[in-house]
Amino acid sequence: MRFPFRLRLAALLALIGVASVPLHAQPSSPATTATPCKPGGPCAKPLPVRIVIVTLFEIGEDSGDVAGEFQLWKQRRHLDVRIPFPQGSHDLYYNPDSQILGVVTGVGNIRSANTTMALGLDPRFDLRHAYFLVAGIAGIDPHHASIGSAAWARFLVDGDLAHEIDAREIPNDWKTGYFARGKQGPNDRSPPKPTGEVFEINPRLRDWAYRLTRDVVLPDDPHIAAERARYVGFPMAQRPPFVLTGDNLAALTFWHGARMTDWAGDWVDYWTQGKGTFVTSAMEETGTYQAILGLDRVGRVDKDRFMVLRAGSNYTMPPPGVDAAAYLLRENEGYAGLEASVESLYRVGSKVVDELSAHWDRYEKTVPQ
């Protein structure tokens, strides 16, 4: 998830323990719960969960104001049962009829990994057959898609594990000072030896989800159409929002610009050995999925039931004729495609949720492909 400076500041302060600026204010009403079990304690009758909607942040309240990633899911899927979750960043919400559980992890791969692991180890929930759907906003590469578009990922690439030399000190034949660990520089293209830099999630499930949703009509309006029109020479950026497949780069630094977008494309291409295509930039996926892998190893979840859907709230680089700093600072005041992207996430993700729910007798035991 990539979002404006004031929200990133709140997340940072919360991360280092400054409680006076919370990332998200919890509702003041008493918590309701679908289980008598206490957080962290034993639970003889865990709640059955069919689908976990994984979002990363909410802007203000969980309903009734400007929608972040979680709000539409909570309201439209009637996730009305609030379950205390002190070991995470945000209480959980559940619908006992559909058995859908909504989680807000908090921003960044550290928080997303912590929250996902805490959820998976919580004895109050039976997640053995649950499908996990990450539904988050992202920066989107204008070479491949437009704001409001939604991309299903196969490869999750980490953008933080690396060597770095300041660009003002790099050799003349280096185009970046950022390169893979263990290499002799960015020009060293010897085969990668991943140690947590890249993960491939179930490609059959990704392809099934894409086939199911590729014709979903996504929201469009004059505001984002005007923003698209500025990207002269980028035909995919000028298209109305659409559903596609494309891979995700997760980095804790909110980067921006044409040079950084070029780096991201090269980085994803290198770590996936040419099999992946950089499309969306966010901050959480590699953390979330590493928690899923650990939980899978102890039988708490099934890693093959994990999906990532990201929708473009902003472009990863400015339009022609605009410098990167000016465009980034403008976007910090509010993303051009925020409203469209959260609506796209819901429309596309709901198609998958509806199919899984309607045919649970089939999908409980058999992962679609």
Tab-separated table of C-alpha atoms in Angstrom:
chain	number	residue	atom	x	y	z
A	1	MET	CA	0.000	0.000	0.000
A	2	ARG	CA	1.302	3.460	-0.922
A	3	PHE	CA	-0.435	6.456	0.577
A	4	PRO	CA	0.040	10.179	1.362
A	5	PHE	CA	2.692	11.645	3.637
A	6	ARG	CA	0.412	12.512	6.559
A	7	LEU	CA	-0.709	8.893	6.759
A	8	ARG	CA	2.820	7.574	6.335
A	9	LEU	CA	3.930	9.861	9.163
A	10	ALA	CA	1.212	8.492	11.417
A	11	ALA	CA	2.282	4.958	10.565
A	12	LEU	CA	5.923	5.743	11.300
A	13	LEU	CA	5.165	7.368	14.641
A	14	ALA	CA	2.985	4.442	15.632
A	15	LEU	CA	5.718	2.035	14.575
A	16	ILE	CA	8.287	3.675	16.891
A	17	GLY	CA	5.853	3.865	19.782
A	18	VAL	CA	4.488	7.427	19.680
A	19	ALA	CA	0.937	6.583	20.658
A	20	SER	CA	-0.352	10.172	20.495
A	21	VAL	CA	-0.643	9.870	16.705
A	22	PRO	CA	-2.350	6.506	16.084
A	23	LEU	CA	-2.431	4.949	12.650
A	24	HIS	CA	-6.111	4.253	13.022
A	25	ALA	CA	-8.488	5.127	15.836
A	26	GLN	CA	-10.408	2.080	17.000
A	27	PRO	CA	-14.157	2.496	17.488
A	28	SER	CA	-15.033	3.576	21.016
A	29	SER	CA	-17.975	1.216	21.381
A	30	PRO	CA	-17.447	-2.059	23.275
A	31	ALA	CA	-16.176	-4.907	21.134
A	32	THR	CA	-18.521	-7.667	20.110
A	33	THR	CA	-17.186	-11.121	19.471
A	34	ALA	CA	-18.371	-14.299	17.816
A	35	THR	CA	-16.375	-16.490	20.179
A	36	PRO	CA	-16.089	-16.583	23.985
A	37	CYS	CA	-12.370	-17.380	23.705
A	38	LYS	CA	-9.875	-14.720	24.712
A	39	PRO	CA	-7.089	-13.426	22.452
A	40	GLY	CA	-4.038	-15.652	22.828
A	41	GLY	CA	-5.839	-18.192	24.972
A	42	PRO	CA	-7.037	-21.724	24.217
A	43	CYS	CA	-10.197	-22.154	22.197
A	44	ALA	CA	-12.151	-25.387	22.022
A	45	LYS	CA	-14.423	-24.208	19.187
A	46	PRO	CA	-12.511	-21.965	16.753
A	47	LEU	CA	-14.455	-19.894	14.254
A	48	PRO	CA	-14.572	-21.397	10.751
A	49	VAL	CA	-13.179	-19.011	8.151
A	50	ARG	CA	-13.683	-19.433	4.427
A	51	ILE	CA	-12.142	-16.198	3.123
A	52	VAL	CA	-9.782	-13.679	4.724
A	53	ILE	CA	-9.850	-10.213	3.170
A	54	VAL	CA	-6.415	-8.748	3.855
A	55	THR	CA	-6.269	-4.961	3.682
A	56	LEU	CA	-3.405	-2.782	4.813
A	57	PHE	CA	-4.911	0.480	6.063
A	58	GLU	CA	-8.039	2.497	6.670
A	59	ILE	CA	-8.023	6.287	6.440
A	60	GLY	CA	-10.325	7.274	9.286
A	61	GLU	CA	-13.279	5.347	10.660
A	62	ASP	CA	-14.164	1.878	9.466
A	63	SER	CA	-17.379	3.180	7.914
A	64	GLY	CA	-19.146	6.398	7.085
A	65	ASP	CA	-16.256	8.565	5.832
A	66	VAL	CA	-13.621	8.537	3.077
A	67	ALA	CA	-12.971	4.902	2.245
A	68	GLY	CA	-9.546	3.354	2.546
A	69	GLU	CA	-8.913	-0.263	1.608
A	70	PHE	CA	-11.053	-1.859	4.324
A	71	GLN	CA	-14.228	0.201	4.472
A	72	LEU	CA	-16.066	-1.068	1.390
A	73	TRP	CA	-15.477	-4.681	2.409
A	74	LYS	CA	-16.743	-4.065	5.917
A	75	GLN	CA	-19.888	-2.249	4.801
A	76	ARG	CA	-20.878	-4.242	1.736
A	77	ARG	CA	-19.949	-7.677	3.084
A	78	HIS	CA	-21.604	-6.975	6.428
A	79	LEU	CA	-18.520	-7.671	8.490
A	80	ASP	CA	-20.368	-6.494	11.569
A	81	VAL	CA	-18.994	-8.715	14.327
A	82	ARG	CA	-15.988	-7.006	15.839
A	83	ILE	CA	-13.394	-9.342	17.368
A	84	PRO	CA	-10.680	-7.930	19.661
A	85	PHE	CA	-7.218	-8.451	18.220
A	86	PRO	CA	-4.689	-6.744	20.516
A	87	GLN	CA	-1.766	-8.662	19.036
A	88	GLY	CA	-2.354	-6.942	15.670
A	89	SER	CA	-2.751	-3.409	14.363
A	90	HIS	CA	-6.548	-3.316	14.179
A	91	ASP	CA	-9.455	-5.360	15.486
A	92	LEU	CA	-10.901	-8.012	13.210
A	93	TYR	CA	-14.383	-8.077	11.670
A	94	TYR	CA	-16.361	-11.185	10.805
A	95	ASN	CA	-19.580	-12.262	9.147
A	96	PRO	CA	-20.789	-15.527	10.739
A	97	ASP	CA	-23.108	-16.263	7.797
A	98	SER	CA	-20.557	-15.971	4.993
A	99	GLN	CA	-17.631	-16.845	7.281
A	100	ILE	CA	-15.599	-13.984	5.810
A	101	LEU	CA	-13.014	-12.397	8.077
A	102	GLY	CA	-11.619	-8.905	7.463
A	103	VAL	CA	-8.181	-7.866	8.676
A	104	VAL	CA	-6.257	-4.584	8.521
A	105	THR	CA	-2.555	-5.370	8.891
A	106	GLY	CA	-1.028	-1.925	9.205
A	107	VAL	CA	1.427	-0.383	6.767
A	108	GLY	CA	4.706	-1.991	5.695
A	109	ASN	CA	5.940	-5.568	5.463
A	110	ILE	CA	6.958	-5.669	9.141
A	111	ARG	CA	3.426	-4.955	10.309
A	112	SER	CA	1.810	-7.117	7.657
A	113	ALA	CA	4.014	-10.078	8.567
A	114	ASN	CA	3.372	-9.607	12.277
A	115	THR	CA	-0.390	-9.323	11.876
A	116	THR	CA	-0.635	-12.269	9.475
A	117	MET	CA	1.440	-14.501	11.741
A	118	ALA	CA	-0.537	-13.418	14.808
A	119	LEU	CA	-3.808	-14.195	13.030
A	120	GLY	CA	-2.593	-17.556	11.797
A	121	LEU	CA	-1.472	-18.650	15.260
A	122	ASP	CA	-4.602	-17.393	17.008
A	123	PRO	CA	-6.480	-20.508	18.251
A	124	ARG	CA	-9.808	-18.681	17.908
A	125	PHE	CA	-9.793	-19.197	14.125
A	126	ASP	CA	-9.797	-22.262	11.887
A	127	LEU	CA	-7.932	-21.116	8.770
A	128	ARG	CA	-6.954	-24.487	7.351
A	129	HIS	CA	-9.215	-24.132	4.306
A	130	ALA	CA	-9.341	-20.334	4.176
A	131	TYR	CA	-8.502	-18.378	1.032
A	132	PHE	CA	-6.489	-15.207	1.623
A	133	LEU	CA	-7.186	-12.274	-0.685
A	134	VAL	CA	-4.834	-9.301	-0.348
A	135	ALA	CA	-6.739	-6.290	-1.687
A	136	GLY	CA	-4.652	-3.132	-1.618
A	137	ILE	CA	-3.951	0.071	-3.506
A	138	ALA	CA	-0.623	0.568	-5.256
A	139	GLY	CA	1.544	2.691	-7.425
A	140	ILE	CA	1.088	1.498	-11.003
A	141	ASP	CA	3.598	1.535	-13.846
A	142	PRO	CA	2.226	3.681	-16.719
A	143	HIS	CA	4.054	1.454	-19.208
A	144	HIS	CA	1.584	-1.325	-18.375
A	145	ALA	CA	-1.668	0.059	-16.914
A	146	SER	CA	-3.695	3.055	-15.791
A	147	ILE	CA	-4.859	4.295	-12.416
A	148	GLY	CA	-7.954	2.427	-11.314
A	149	SER	CA	-6.731	-0.737	-13.040
A	150	ALA	CA	-6.450	-3.919	-10.967
A	151	ALA	CA	-3.609	-6.428	-11.340
A	152	TRP	CA	-3.367	-10.027	-10.153
A	153	ALA	CA	0.182	-10.924	-9.117
A	154	ARG	CA	2.174	-14.117	-9.484
A	155	PHE	CA	5.580	-12.918	-8.297
A	156	LEU	CA	6.185	-10.915	-5.129
A	157	VAL	CA	9.568	-9.193	-5.157
A	158	ASP	CA	11.275	-7.525	-2.203
A	159	GLY	CA	12.784	-4.115	-2.905
A	160	ASP	CA	14.628	-3.673	0.387
A	161	LEU	CA	17.142	-6.540	0.555
A	162	ALA	CA	20.054	-5.066	-1.404
A	163	HIS	CA	23.339	-3.173	-1.494
A	164	GLU	CA	23.206	0.590	-2.071
A	165	ILE	CA	25.690	3.336	-2.863
A	166	ASP	CA	24.559	6.939	-3.178
A	167	ALA	CA	24.016	7.782	-6.847
A	168	ARG	CA	26.487	10.687	-6.570
A	169	GLU	CA	29.272	8.234	-5.751
A	170	ILE	CA	28.684	5.431	-8.232
A	171	PRO	CA	31.067	4.499	-11.080
A	172	ASN	CA	30.385	6.093	-14.456
A	173	ASP	CA	29.159	2.843	-16.014
A	174	TRP	CA	26.515	2.205	-13.315
A	175	LYS	CA	23.031	3.549	-13.960
A	176	THR	CA	22.019	2.964	-10.317
A	177	GLY	CA	23.742	2.496	-6.994
A	178	TYR	CA	21.237	-0.155	-5.930
A	179	PHE	CA	22.120	-3.772	-6.645
A	180	ALA	CA	21.616	-7.306	-5.414
A	181	ARG	CA	23.552	-8.583	-2.452
A	182	GLY	CA	26.556	-10.720	-3.327
A	183	LYS	CA	26.935	-9.107	-6.770
A	184	GLN	CA	29.716	-6.932	-8.153
A	185	GLY	CA	27.365	-4.098	-8.995
A	186	PRO	CA	24.205	-3.471	-11.050
A	187	ASN	CA	25.931	-4.669	-14.230
A	188	ASP	CA	26.553	-8.109	-12.729
A	189	ARG	CA	23.765	-10.198	-14.247
A	190	SER	CA	24.914	-13.566	-12.984
A	191	PRO	CA	21.976	-15.803	-12.007
A	192	PRO	CA	20.212	-14.696	-8.813
A	193	LYS	CA	20.483	-16.688	-5.615
A	194	PRO	CA	17.339	-15.659	-3.720
A	195	THR	CA	17.436	-15.408	0.059
A	196	GLY	CA	14.041	-13.803	0.541
A	197	GLU	CA	14.032	-11.417	-2.437
A	198	VAL	CA	11.378	-13.149	-4.548
A	199	PHE	CA	8.380	-15.425	-4.021
A	200	GLU	CA	6.084	-17.090	-6.528
A	201	ILE	CA	2.538	-17.610	-5.334
A	202	ASN	CA	0.202	-20.210	-6.807
A	203	PRO	CA	0.131	-19.337	-10.544
A	204	ARG	CA	-2.842	-21.613	-11.249
A	205	LEU	CA	-4.981	-19.818	-8.687
A	206	ARG	CA	-3.819	-16.453	-10.038
A	207	ASP	CA	-4.735	-17.457	-13.590
A	208	TRP	CA	-8.131	-18.778	-12.440
A	209	ALA	CA	-8.867	-15.493	-10.650
A	210	TYR	CA	-7.834	-13.482	-13.701
A	211	ARG	CA	-10.004	-15.509	-16.085
A	212	LEU	CA	-12.930	-15.073	-13.742
A	213	THR	CA	-12.524	-11.293	-13.467
A	214	ARG	CA	-10.893	-10.041	-16.649
A	215	ASP	CA	-14.159	-8.668	-18.028
A	216	VAL	CA	-15.258	-6.882	-14.844
A	217	VAL	CA	-16.181	-3.278	-15.629
A	218	LEU	CA	-14.135	-0.931	-13.456
A	219	PRO	CA	-15.081	2.587	-12.335
A	220	ASP	CA	-14.113	5.564	-14.456
A	221	ASP	CA	-14.826	9.278	-14.176
A	222	PRO	CA	-13.720	12.582	-15.754
A	223	HIS	CA	-11.187	13.231	-12.988
A	224	ILE	CA	-9.072	10.138	-13.566
A	225	ALA	CA	-9.670	10.371	-17.328
A	226	ALA	CA	-8.063	13.818	-17.261
A	227	GLU	CA	-5.119	12.447	-15.314
A	228	ARG	CA	-4.680	9.590	-17.805
A	229	ALA	CA	-4.707	12.014	-20.730
A	230	ARG	CA	-1.526	13.660	-19.411
A	231	TYR	CA	0.465	10.475	-20.102
A	232	VAL	CA	1.119	11.185	-23.763
A	233	GLY	CA	3.188	8.393	-25.292
A	234	PHE	CA	2.018	5.827	-22.733
A	235	PRO	CA	-0.954	4.077	-24.392
A	236	MET	CA	-1.571	1.637	-21.525
A	237	ALA	CA	-1.635	4.523	-19.022
A	238	GLN	CA	-4.291	6.262	-21.120
A	239	ARG	CA	-6.674	3.295	-21.216
A	240	PRO	CA	-9.759	3.310	-19.024
A	241	PRO	CA	-9.245	1.082	-15.951
A	242	PHE	CA	-9.004	-2.636	-16.716
A	243	VAL	CA	-8.083	-5.965	-15.100
A	244	LEU	CA	-4.686	-7.449	-15.911
A	245	THR	CA	-1.960	-9.707	-14.575
A	246	GLY	CA	1.253	-8.157	-13.318
A	247	ASP	CA	3.740	-8.554	-10.537
A	248	ASN	CA	4.301	-6.669	-7.317
A	249	LEU	CA	7.381	-5.002	-5.859
A	250	ALA	CA	7.277	-4.413	-2.100
A	251	ALA	CA	9.571	-1.799	-0.546
A	252	LEU	CA	9.326	0.231	2.645
A	253	THR	CA	10.536	3.356	0.848
A	254	PHE	CA	7.853	5.284	-1.020
A	255	TRP	CA	9.824	5.846	-4.220
A	256	HIS	CA	8.730	7.747	-7.326
A	257	GLY	CA	9.985	8.811	-10.730
A	258	ALA	CA	10.948	7.571	-14.187
A	259	ARG	CA	14.392	6.389	-13.104
A	260	MET	CA	13.007	4.536	-10.112
A	261	THR	CA	10.308	2.954	-12.288
A	262	ASP	CA	13.044	1.813	-14.663
A	263	TRP	CA	14.926	0.330	-11.692
A	264	ALA	CA	11.771	-1.465	-10.486
A	265	GLY	CA	11.253	-3.042	-13.884
A	266	ASP	CA	14.853	-4.249	-13.996
A	267	TRP	CA	14.702	-5.482	-10.382
A	268	VAL	CA	11.593	-7.595	-10.963
A	269	ASP	CA	12.946	-8.901	-14.254
A	270	TYR	CA	16.230	-9.919	-12.594
A	271	TRP	CA	14.776	-11.688	-9.563
A	272	THR	CA	12.119	-13.515	-11.580
A	273	GLN	CA	14.669	-14.417	-14.301
A	274	GLY	CA	12.533	-12.771	-16.952
A	275	LYS	CA	9.316	-14.529	-15.972
A	276	GLY	CA	7.751	-11.570	-14.149
A	277	THR	CA	6.678	-8.064	-15.140
A	278	PHE	CA	6.710	-5.142	-12.739
A	279	VAL	CA	3.247	-3.548	-12.654
A	280	THR	CA	2.444	-2.513	-9.068
A	281	SER	CA	4.457	-1.015	-6.237
A	282	ALA	CA	3.467	-1.421	-2.597
A	283	MET	CA	4.974	-2.060	0.839
A	284	GLU	CA	3.653	-5.305	2.288
A	285	GLU	CA	3.458	-8.419	0.127
A	286	THR	CA	6.768	-10.080	0.842
A	287	GLY	CA	6.132	-9.764	4.576
A	288	THR	CA	2.575	-11.067	4.385
A	289	TYR	CA	3.535	-14.052	2.273
A	290	GLN	CA	6.527	-15.048	4.393
A	291	ALA	CA	4.141	-15.301	7.350
A	292	ILE	CA	1.828	-17.444	5.218
A	293	LEU	CA	4.746	-19.744	4.344
A	294	GLY	CA	5.590	-20.229	8.003
A	295	LEU	CA	1.979	-20.923	8.907
A	296	ASP	CA	1.691	-23.399	6.040
A	297	ARG	CA	4.652	-25.350	7.396
A	298	VAL	CA	2.828	-25.963	10.685
A	299	GLY	CA	-0.520	-26.740	9.042
A	300	ARG	CA	-2.330	-23.574	10.090
A	301	VAL	CA	-3.018	-22.320	6.541
A	302	ASP	CA	-2.624	-23.479	2.944
A	303	LYS	CA	-0.112	-21.327	1.028
A	304	ASP	CA	-1.722	-22.329	-2.284
A	305	ARG	CA	-4.858	-20.389	-1.287
A	306	PHE	CA	-3.133	-16.988	-1.239
A	307	MET	CA	-3.986	-14.278	-3.811
A	308	VAL	CA	-2.730	-10.740	-4.355
A	309	LEU	CA	-4.834	-8.077	-6.063
A	310	ARG	CA	-3.492	-4.533	-6.309
A	311	ALA	CA	-5.235	-1.540	-7.918
A	312	GLY	CA	-3.474	1.616	-9.052
A	313	SER	CA	-4.196	4.667	-6.933
A	314	ASN	CA	-1.314	6.640	-8.464
A	315	TYR	CA	1.311	6.303	-11.156
A	316	THR	CA	4.878	5.389	-10.213
A	317	MET	CA	6.248	8.233	-12.346
A	318	PRO	CA	5.023	11.652	-13.469
A	319	PRO	CA	3.561	12.460	-16.880
A	320	PRO	CA	5.843	13.909	-19.559
A	321	GLY	CA	6.988	17.426	-18.787
A	322	VAL	CA	6.512	17.176	-15.005
A	323	ASP	CA	9.404	16.622	-12.629
A	324	ALA	CA	9.261	13.742	-10.154
A	325	ALA	CA	9.503	15.868	-7.005
A	326	ALA	CA	6.620	18.155	-7.961
A	327	TYR	CA	4.367	15.263	-8.915
A	328	LEU	CA	5.149	13.261	-5.794
A	329	LEU	CA	4.421	16.222	-3.530
A	330	ARG	CA	1.116	16.801	-5.296
A	331	GLU	CA	0.166	13.148	-4.910
A	332	ASN	CA	0.964	13.342	-1.192
A	333	GLU	CA	-2.050	15.608	-0.852
A	334	GLY	CA	-4.318	12.879	-2.178
A	335	TYR	CA	-4.054	10.249	-4.848
A	336	ALA	CA	-5.742	10.935	-8.166
A	337	GLY	CA	-7.027	7.364	-8.350
A	338	LEU	CA	-7.730	6.535	-4.701
A	339	GLU	CA	-11.519	6.358	-4.942
A	340	ALA	CA	-11.422	4.443	-8.214
A	341	SER	CA	-8.802	1.997	-6.951
A	342	VAL	CA	-10.632	0.979	-3.772
A	343	GLU	CA	-13.819	0.512	-5.796
A	344	SER	CA	-11.915	-1.578	-8.348
A	345	LEU	CA	-10.493	-3.757	-5.590
A	346	TYR	CA	-13.970	-4.437	-4.293
A	347	ARG	CA	-15.558	-5.134	-7.681
A	348	VAL	CA	-12.824	-7.468	-8.877
A	349	GLY	CA	-12.207	-9.142	-5.524
A	350	SER	CA	-15.923	-9.679	-4.969
A	351	LYS	CA	-16.192	-11.702	-8.145
A	352	VAL	CA	-13.727	-14.189	-6.640
A	353	VAL	CA	-15.354	-14.073	-3.211
A	354	ASP	CA	-18.782	-14.725	-4.699
A	355	GLU	CA	-17.554	-17.713	-6.698
A	356	LEU	CA	-15.769	-19.279	-3.730
A	357	SER	CA	-18.760	-18.713	-1.477
A	358	ALA	CA	-21.366	-19.972	-3.926
A	359	HIS	CA	-19.504	-23.240	-4.520
A	360	TRP	CA	-17.857	-23.823	-1.179
A	361	ASP	CA	-18.757	-27.489	-1.362
A	362	ARG	CA	-16.261	-27.686	-4.232
A	363	TYR	CA	-13.598	-25.182	-3.171
A	364	GLU	CA	-13.327	-26.108	0.497
A	365	LYS	CA	-11.217	-29.133	-0.350
A	366	THR	CA	-10.074	-28.350	-3.905
A	367	VAL	CA	-8.190	-25.180	-4.897
A	368	PRO	CA	-9.463	-23.830	-8.228
A	369	GLN	CA	-7.127	-23.688	-11.199
